[in-house]
Amino acid sequence: MLPKSIRPLPEPQPKTVNSKNSLTALTSVLQSLFSPQNPRSWILFTVLFIQILLLCNLRSFPTFVSISHRHLPTPLAAFHDSSPLIHHDQCGSDRIFVYDLPATFNREILLNCNNLNPWSSRCDALSNDGFGRSATELAGIVPEDLLPAWHWTDQFVTEIIFHNRMLNHKCRVAEPESATAFYIPFYAGLAVGKYLWFNSTAEDRDHHCDMMLRWVQEQPYYQRSNGWDHFITMGRITWDFRRSKGEDWGSSCIYKPGIRNITRLLIERNPWDYFDVGVPYPTGFHPRSLSDVTRWQSFVRERRRHALYCFAGAPRRAFRDDFRGVLLSQCRDSAESCRAVNCAGTRCSNGTSVILETFLDSEFCLQPRGDSFTRRSIFDCMVAGSIPVFFWRRTAYLQYQWFLPGEPESYSVYIDRNAVKNGTSVKAVLERFSKEEVRKMREKVIEYIPRLVYAKPKQGLEGMKDAYDVAMEGVLRRIKDQEEPGFHKWK
């Protein structure tokens, strides 16, 4: 059966419009619609007015919402593909390749900053590219224009600082084939920190290091040199990585065969290990420019100092013949000649201005050994323009040769600790120096401030070498020296 035929609809015929009559009708309608007596006209006006306001203000609304992660460290530039900047005329044959390690060895450690310490979060300490919180509490103590250059910087963050700077190093290359030095951005100190205190096994403390070494040893460029042209930053003292027995303190990372030939940058070195290099502890001063440095140098040079010497530290009453206790006792007995800051507990933790004020106010600062042979206070003291007084040669003279003057007496005072224990007065020794001798020593300290601080810009400072630059020059020089005839390399 065929379908029914559907008749098409007739085409509409255009109507003839009288333009004169239409215009008259439209005018009449509009007059009626917008008449003040017509309530609908007021509703229409109100709606139109609101829409116009919304359209005008919409342009000022942000196109996205910025979420502030106050408690998370700033992500490293490492995790963005930025092309390295190569200045061939400045680099010569020096070429550095930065390994792109799996995130578990650096990035994930930062992201887990809440769990790196058994007592409290480390997120604030690791924020701002490792520099920590801005030190706004120093207002009125440091020059106002330099306040943004000051942070509450933790002493164990060199791994982050060096990693950021390595990624922006002028001699960094993207192709390992052309490299003469290889950097391993493993956060060894941050990784082991959470396992140092309690409820951890030797396997826990070695876990990250073992994984890292397995990964690195599979790389053809490590295999080619057996690690001699590789280097790493380990952001704690060397003894935290030298566990010889399972129940002892720390990791055994440095004793692992795979790391034997790798140059290691540490805030305290073993003076008898060629591969350990001591680098300065981070201080709170991170200059943004060369002018920041010269401005600070002028400030500490012109500072009026009211005390002959000072000591900031806590006694170690649990130790037999506690030397710090002896120094604190002498300081208290020296009345106004000495300023003492008792750092028992957390009194001198990041966030207090009393230590910087004390160093700025004193001609000399006493620097006994800390929990190990070195202490961060050495660098806080010198950055403040105070002259360090040492009692162990291993505290500085055998630690930071790349960064300090070659003549210890030009910038510091050494007093034998046994003489002090036997009654020698620290005050009497320091009073023997003339004003001119003190001025010369202070000037040498101030001259070396740039080599003791880590600059804020990731590219460093134009016209000045900071601690990172000095360290890199030293590393590249020693790798080059290892290629000289007569240098013996073991496998």
CSV table of C-alpha atoms in Angstrom, one decimal, residues 33-285:
chain,number,residue,atom,x,y,z
A,33,LEU,CA,5.5,51.1,26.9
A,34,PHE,CA,7.9,53.8,28.3
A,35,SER,CA,5.3,56.0,29.8
A,36,PRO,CA,6.1,56.9,33.5
A,37,GLN,CA,2.6,55.8,34.4
A,38,ASN,CA,3.3,52.3,33.1
A,39,PRO,CA,4.7,50.1,36.0
A,40,ARG,CA,6.2,47.7,33.5
A,41,SER,CA,8.5,50.4,32.2
A,42,TRP,CA,10.1,50.8,35.7
A,43,ILE,CA,10.7,47.0,35.9
A,44,LEU,CA,12.3,47.0,32.5
A,45,PHE,CA,14.6,50.0,33.4
A,46,THR,CA,15.6,48.3,36.6
A,47,VAL,CA,16.6,45.0,34.9
A,48,LEU,CA,18.5,46.8,32.2
A,49,PHE,CA,20.4,48.9,34.8
A,50,ILE,CA,21.4,45.8,36.8
A,51,GLN,CA,22.7,44.0,33.7
A,52,ILE,CA,24.8,47.0,32.7
A,53,LEU,CA,26.3,47.2,36.1
A,54,LEU,CA,27.2,43.5,36.0
A,55,LEU,CA,28.8,43.7,32.6
A,56,CYS,CA,30.9,46.7,33.7
A,57,ASN,CA,32.2,45.0,36.9
A,58,LEU,CA,32.7,41.6,35.3
A,59,ARG,CA,35.8,42.9,33.6
A,60,SER,CA,37.5,43.5,36.9
A,61,PHE,CA,37.0,40.0,38.2
A,62,PRO,CA,40.1,37.7,38.2
A,63,THR,CA,40.1,35.0,35.6
A,64,PHE,CA,41.4,32.5,38.2
A,65,VAL,CA,41.8,32.0,41.9
A,66,SER,CA,45.2,31.9,43.4
A,67,ILE,CA,45.6,29.4,46.2
A,68,SER,CA,48.3,30.2,48.7
A,69,HIS,CA,50.2,27.1,49.9
A,70,ARG,CA,51.8,28.7,52.9
A,71,HIS,CA,53.0,25.5,54.4
A,72,LEU,CA,54.4,23.9,51.3
A,73,PRO,CA,57.9,24.6,50.0
A,74,THR,CA,58.1,26.4,46.7
A,75,PRO,CA,58.4,23.8,43.9
A,76,LEU,CA,61.9,23.7,42.5
A,77,ALA,CA,62.7,24.9,39.0
A,78,ALA,CA,64.0,21.4,38.6
A,79,PHE,CA,60.6,20.1,37.8
A,80,HIS,CA,60.1,22.4,34.9
A,81,ASP,CA,61.8,21.9,31.5
A,82,SER,CA,63.9,25.0,31.3
A,83,SER,CA,66.7,25.2,28.8
A,84,PRO,CA,70.1,25.5,30.4
A,85,LEU,CA,71.9,28.8,29.7
A,86,ILE,CA,75.4,28.1,28.2
A,87,HIS,CA,78.0,30.8,28.0
A,88,HIS,CA,80.7,29.1,26.1
A,89,ASP,CA,83.2,31.9,26.4
A,90,GLN,CA,83.0,31.7,30.2
A,91,CYS,CA,82.9,27.9,30.6
A,92,GLY,CA,85.8,26.7,28.6
A,93,SER,CA,85.8,23.0,28.8
A,94,ASP,CA,83.7,22.9,31.9
A,95,ARG,CA,80.3,21.4,31.3
A,96,ILE,CA,77.9,20.2,34.0
A,97,PHE,CA,75.1,17.7,33.5
A,98,VAL,CA,72.4,17.6,36.2
A,99,TYR,CA,70.8,14.1,36.5
A,100,ASP,CA,67.0,14.0,36.3
A,101,LEU,CA,66.6,11.8,39.3
A,102,PRO,CA,63.2,10.1,40.0
A,103,ALA,CA,61.1,12.4,42.2
A,104,THR,CA,61.4,10.1,45.2
A,105,PHE,CA,64.9,11.4,45.7
A,106,ASN,CA,64.1,15.1,45.9
A,107,ARG,CA,60.7,16.4,44.9
A,108,GLU,CA,58.7,14.0,46.9
A,109,ILE,CA,60.8,14.6,49.9
A,110,LEU,CA,59.9,18.3,49.7
A,111,LEU,CA,56.2,17.5,49.2
A,112,ASN,CA,56.3,15.4,52.3
A,113,CYS,CA,57.8,18.2,54.4
A,114,ASN,CA,55.2,17.6,57.2
A,115,ASN,CA,56.7,14.2,57.9
A,116,LEU,CA,60.5,14.9,57.8
A,117,ASN,CA,60.8,15.6,61.5
A,118,PRO,CA,59.3,13.5,64.4
A,119,TRP,CA,58.4,16.7,66.4
A,120,SER,CA,57.1,19.3,64.0
A,121,SER,CA,56.5,20.2,60.3
A,122,ARG,CA,59.5,21.2,58.2
A,123,CYS,CA,57.5,23.0,55.6
A,124,ASP,CA,58.2,26.6,56.8
A,125,ALA,CA,61.9,25.8,57.0
A,126,LEU,CA,62.0,24.5,53.5
A,127,SER,CA,59.8,27.2,51.9
A,128,ASN,CA,61.1,30.0,49.6
A,129,ASP,CA,63.5,27.8,47.7
A,130,GLY,CA,65.0,26.6,51.0
A,131,PHE,CA,65.6,30.0,52.4
A,132,GLY,CA,62.7,29.8,54.9
A,133,ARG,CA,60.3,32.4,56.1
A,134,SER,CA,61.1,36.1,55.6
A,135,ALA,CA,62.8,37.4,58.8
A,136,THR,CA,60.4,40.3,59.3
A,137,GLU,CA,61.2,40.2,63.0
A,138,LEU,CA,64.6,41.7,62.2
A,139,ALA,CA,63.0,45.1,61.4
A,140,GLY,CA,64.8,47.8,63.3
A,141,ILE,CA,67.9,45.6,63.6
A,142,VAL,CA,69.1,45.4,60.0
A,143,PRO,CA,68.8,48.3,57.6
A,144,GLU,CA,65.2,48.6,56.3
A,145,ASP,CA,66.2,48.3,52.6
A,146,LEU,CA,68.0,45.0,53.4
A,147,LEU,CA,65.2,43.4,55.4
A,148,PRO,CA,63.9,41.5,52.3
A,149,ALA,CA,67.3,39.8,52.0
A,150,TRP,CA,67.0,38.2,55.4
A,151,HIS,CA,65.2,34.9,56.1
A,152,TRP,CA,65.0,32.4,58.9
A,153,THR,CA,67.1,29.9,57.1
A,154,ASP,CA,67.5,26.4,58.5
A,155,GLN,CA,71.1,25.0,58.7
A,156,PHE,CA,70.2,21.8,56.8
A,157,VAL,CA,69.0,23.2,53.4
A,158,THR,CA,72.1,23.3,51.2
A,159,GLU,CA,70.7,20.4,49.1
A,160,ILE,CA,67.8,22.6,48.0
A,161,ILE,CA,69.9,25.7,47.5
A,162,PHE,CA,72.6,23.9,45.4
A,163,HIS,CA,70.0,22.1,43.3
A,164,ASN,CA,68.2,25.3,42.4
A,165,ARG,CA,71.5,27.0,41.5
A,166,MET,CA,72.8,24.0,39.6
A,167,LEU,CA,69.7,24.1,37.3
A,168,ASN,CA,70.6,27.7,36.4
A,169,HIS,CA,74.3,27.3,36.2
A,170,LYS,CA,75.9,29.0,33.2
A,171,CYS,CA,77.7,25.9,32.3
A,172,ARG,CA,74.9,23.4,32.6
A,173,VAL,CA,74.3,21.3,29.5
A,174,ALA,CA,71.3,19.2,28.4
A,175,GLU,CA,73.4,16.5,26.7
A,176,PRO,CA,75.4,14.3,29.0
A,177,GLU,CA,77.8,13.4,26.2
A,178,SER,CA,79.3,16.9,26.3
A,179,ALA,CA,79.6,17.0,30.1
A,180,THR,CA,82.8,16.9,32.1
A,181,ALA,CA,81.0,16.9,35.6
A,182,PHE,CA,77.8,15.3,36.7
A,183,TYR,CA,75.6,16.5,39.6
A,184,ILE,CA,73.4,14.1,41.6
A,185,PRO,CA,70.5,16.1,43.1
A,186,PHE,CA,69.7,13.7,45.9
A,187,TYR,CA,68.5,15.2,49.2
A,188,ALA,CA,70.4,12.8,51.3
A,189,GLY,CA,70.2,14.9,54.5
A,190,LEU,CA,66.5,15.6,54.3
A,191,ALA,CA,65.8,11.9,53.5
A,192,VAL,CA,67.6,10.5,56.5
A,193,GLY,CA,66.6,13.3,59.0
A,194,LYS,CA,63.3,11.7,60.0
A,195,TYR,CA,65.1,8.4,60.8
A,196,LEU,CA,67.9,9.7,63.0
A,197,TRP,CA,66.2,9.9,66.4
A,198,PHE,CA,64.1,6.9,67.3
A,199,ASN,CA,62.0,4.0,66.1
A,200,SER,CA,64.0,3.4,63.0
A,201,THR,CA,66.2,0.6,61.8
A,202,ALA,CA,69.5,0.7,59.9
A,203,GLU,CA,67.6,-0.3,56.8
A,204,ASP,CA,65.3,2.7,57.2
A,205,ARG,CA,68.3,5.1,57.5
A,206,ASP,CA,70.0,3.6,54.4
A,207,HIS,CA,66.9,3.1,52.3
A,208,HIS,CA,67.0,6.2,50.1
A,209,CYS,CA,70.8,6.1,49.7
A,210,ASP,CA,70.7,2.5,48.6
A,211,MET,CA,68.0,3.2,46.0
A,212,MET,CA,69.9,6.3,44.7
A,213,LEU,CA,73.1,4.4,44.3
A,214,ARG,CA,71.5,1.6,42.4
A,215,TRP,CA,70.0,4.2,40.0
A,216,VAL,CA,73.2,6.1,39.6
A,217,GLN,CA,75.4,3.0,39.1
A,218,GLU,CA,73.2,2.0,36.2
A,219,GLN,CA,74.0,5.2,34.3
A,220,PRO,CA,76.6,4.9,31.6
A,221,TYR,CA,78.5,8.0,32.6
A,222,TYR,CA,78.9,6.8,36.1
A,223,GLN,CA,80.2,3.5,34.8
A,224,ARG,CA,82.6,5.3,32.5
A,225,SER,CA,84.4,7.1,35.3
A,226,ASN,CA,83.4,5.0,38.3
A,227,GLY,CA,82.0,8.2,39.9
A,228,TRP,CA,85.2,10.3,39.8
A,229,ASP,CA,83.6,13.1,37.8
A,230,HIS,CA,80.4,13.1,39.9
A,231,PHE,CA,79.5,15.3,42.8
A,232,ILE,CA,76.6,15.6,45.3
A,233,THR,CA,75.5,17.9,48.1
A,234,MET,CA,74.7,16.2,51.4
A,235,GLY,CA,73.1,18.8,53.6
A,236,ARG,CA,74.2,17.6,57.0
A,237,ILE,CA,77.5,16.9,58.7
A,238,THR,CA,79.6,14.1,57.4
A,239,TRP,CA,79.2,12.0,60.6
A,240,ASP,CA,75.4,11.7,60.0
A,241,PHE,CA,76.4,9.5,57.0
A,242,ARG,CA,79.2,7.4,58.5
A,243,ARG,CA,77.4,4.8,60.6
A,244,SER,CA,79.8,1.8,61.0
A,245,LYS,CA,77.5,-0.5,63.0
A,246,GLY,CA,73.8,-1.1,62.6
A,247,GLU,CA,72.8,0.3,66.0
A,248,ASP,CA,75.0,3.4,65.7
A,249,TRP,CA,73.9,6.9,64.8
A,250,GLY,CA,73.1,7.9,61.2
A,251,SER,CA,73.2,6.4,57.8
A,252,SER,CA,76.1,4.5,56.3
A,253,CYS,CA,75.7,6.2,53.0
A,254,ILE,CA,79.3,7.5,52.7
A,255,TYR,CA,80.7,4.0,53.4
A,256,LYS,CA,78.7,2.5,50.5
A,257,PRO,CA,81.0,1.4,47.6
A,258,GLY,CA,79.1,3.3,45.0
A,259,ILE,CA,79.7,6.7,46.6
A,260,ARG,CA,83.4,6.2,47.3
A,261,ASN,CA,84.7,8.3,44.4
A,262,ILE,CA,82.0,10.9,44.4
A,263,THR,CA,82.9,14.4,45.6
A,264,ARG,CA,80.6,15.3,48.5
A,265,LEU,CA,79.7,18.9,49.6
A,266,LEU,CA,78.9,18.9,53.4
A,267,ILE,CA,78.5,21.5,56.1
A,268,GLU,CA,81.2,19.6,58.0
A,269,ARG,CA,83.8,17.4,56.4
A,270,ASN,CA,86.0,14.6,57.6
A,271,PRO,CA,89.4,16.4,57.2
A,272,TRP,CA,91.1,13.1,56.3
A,273,ASP,CA,88.7,12.2,53.5
A,274,TYR,CA,89.7,13.7,50.1
A,275,PHE,CA,86.2,13.4,48.8
A,276,ASP,CA,84.6,15.4,51.6
A,277,VAL,CA,84.5,19.2,50.9
A,278,GLY,CA,83.3,21.6,53.6
A,279,VAL,CA,80.9,24.3,52.5
A,280,PRO,CA,79.5,27.1,54.7
A,281,TYR,CA,76.4,26.6,56.8
A,282,PRO,CA,73.6,28.7,55.4
A,283,THR,CA,73.0,31.9,57.3
A,284,GLY,CA,69.9,34.1,57.2
A,285,PHE,CA,71.4,36.7,54.8
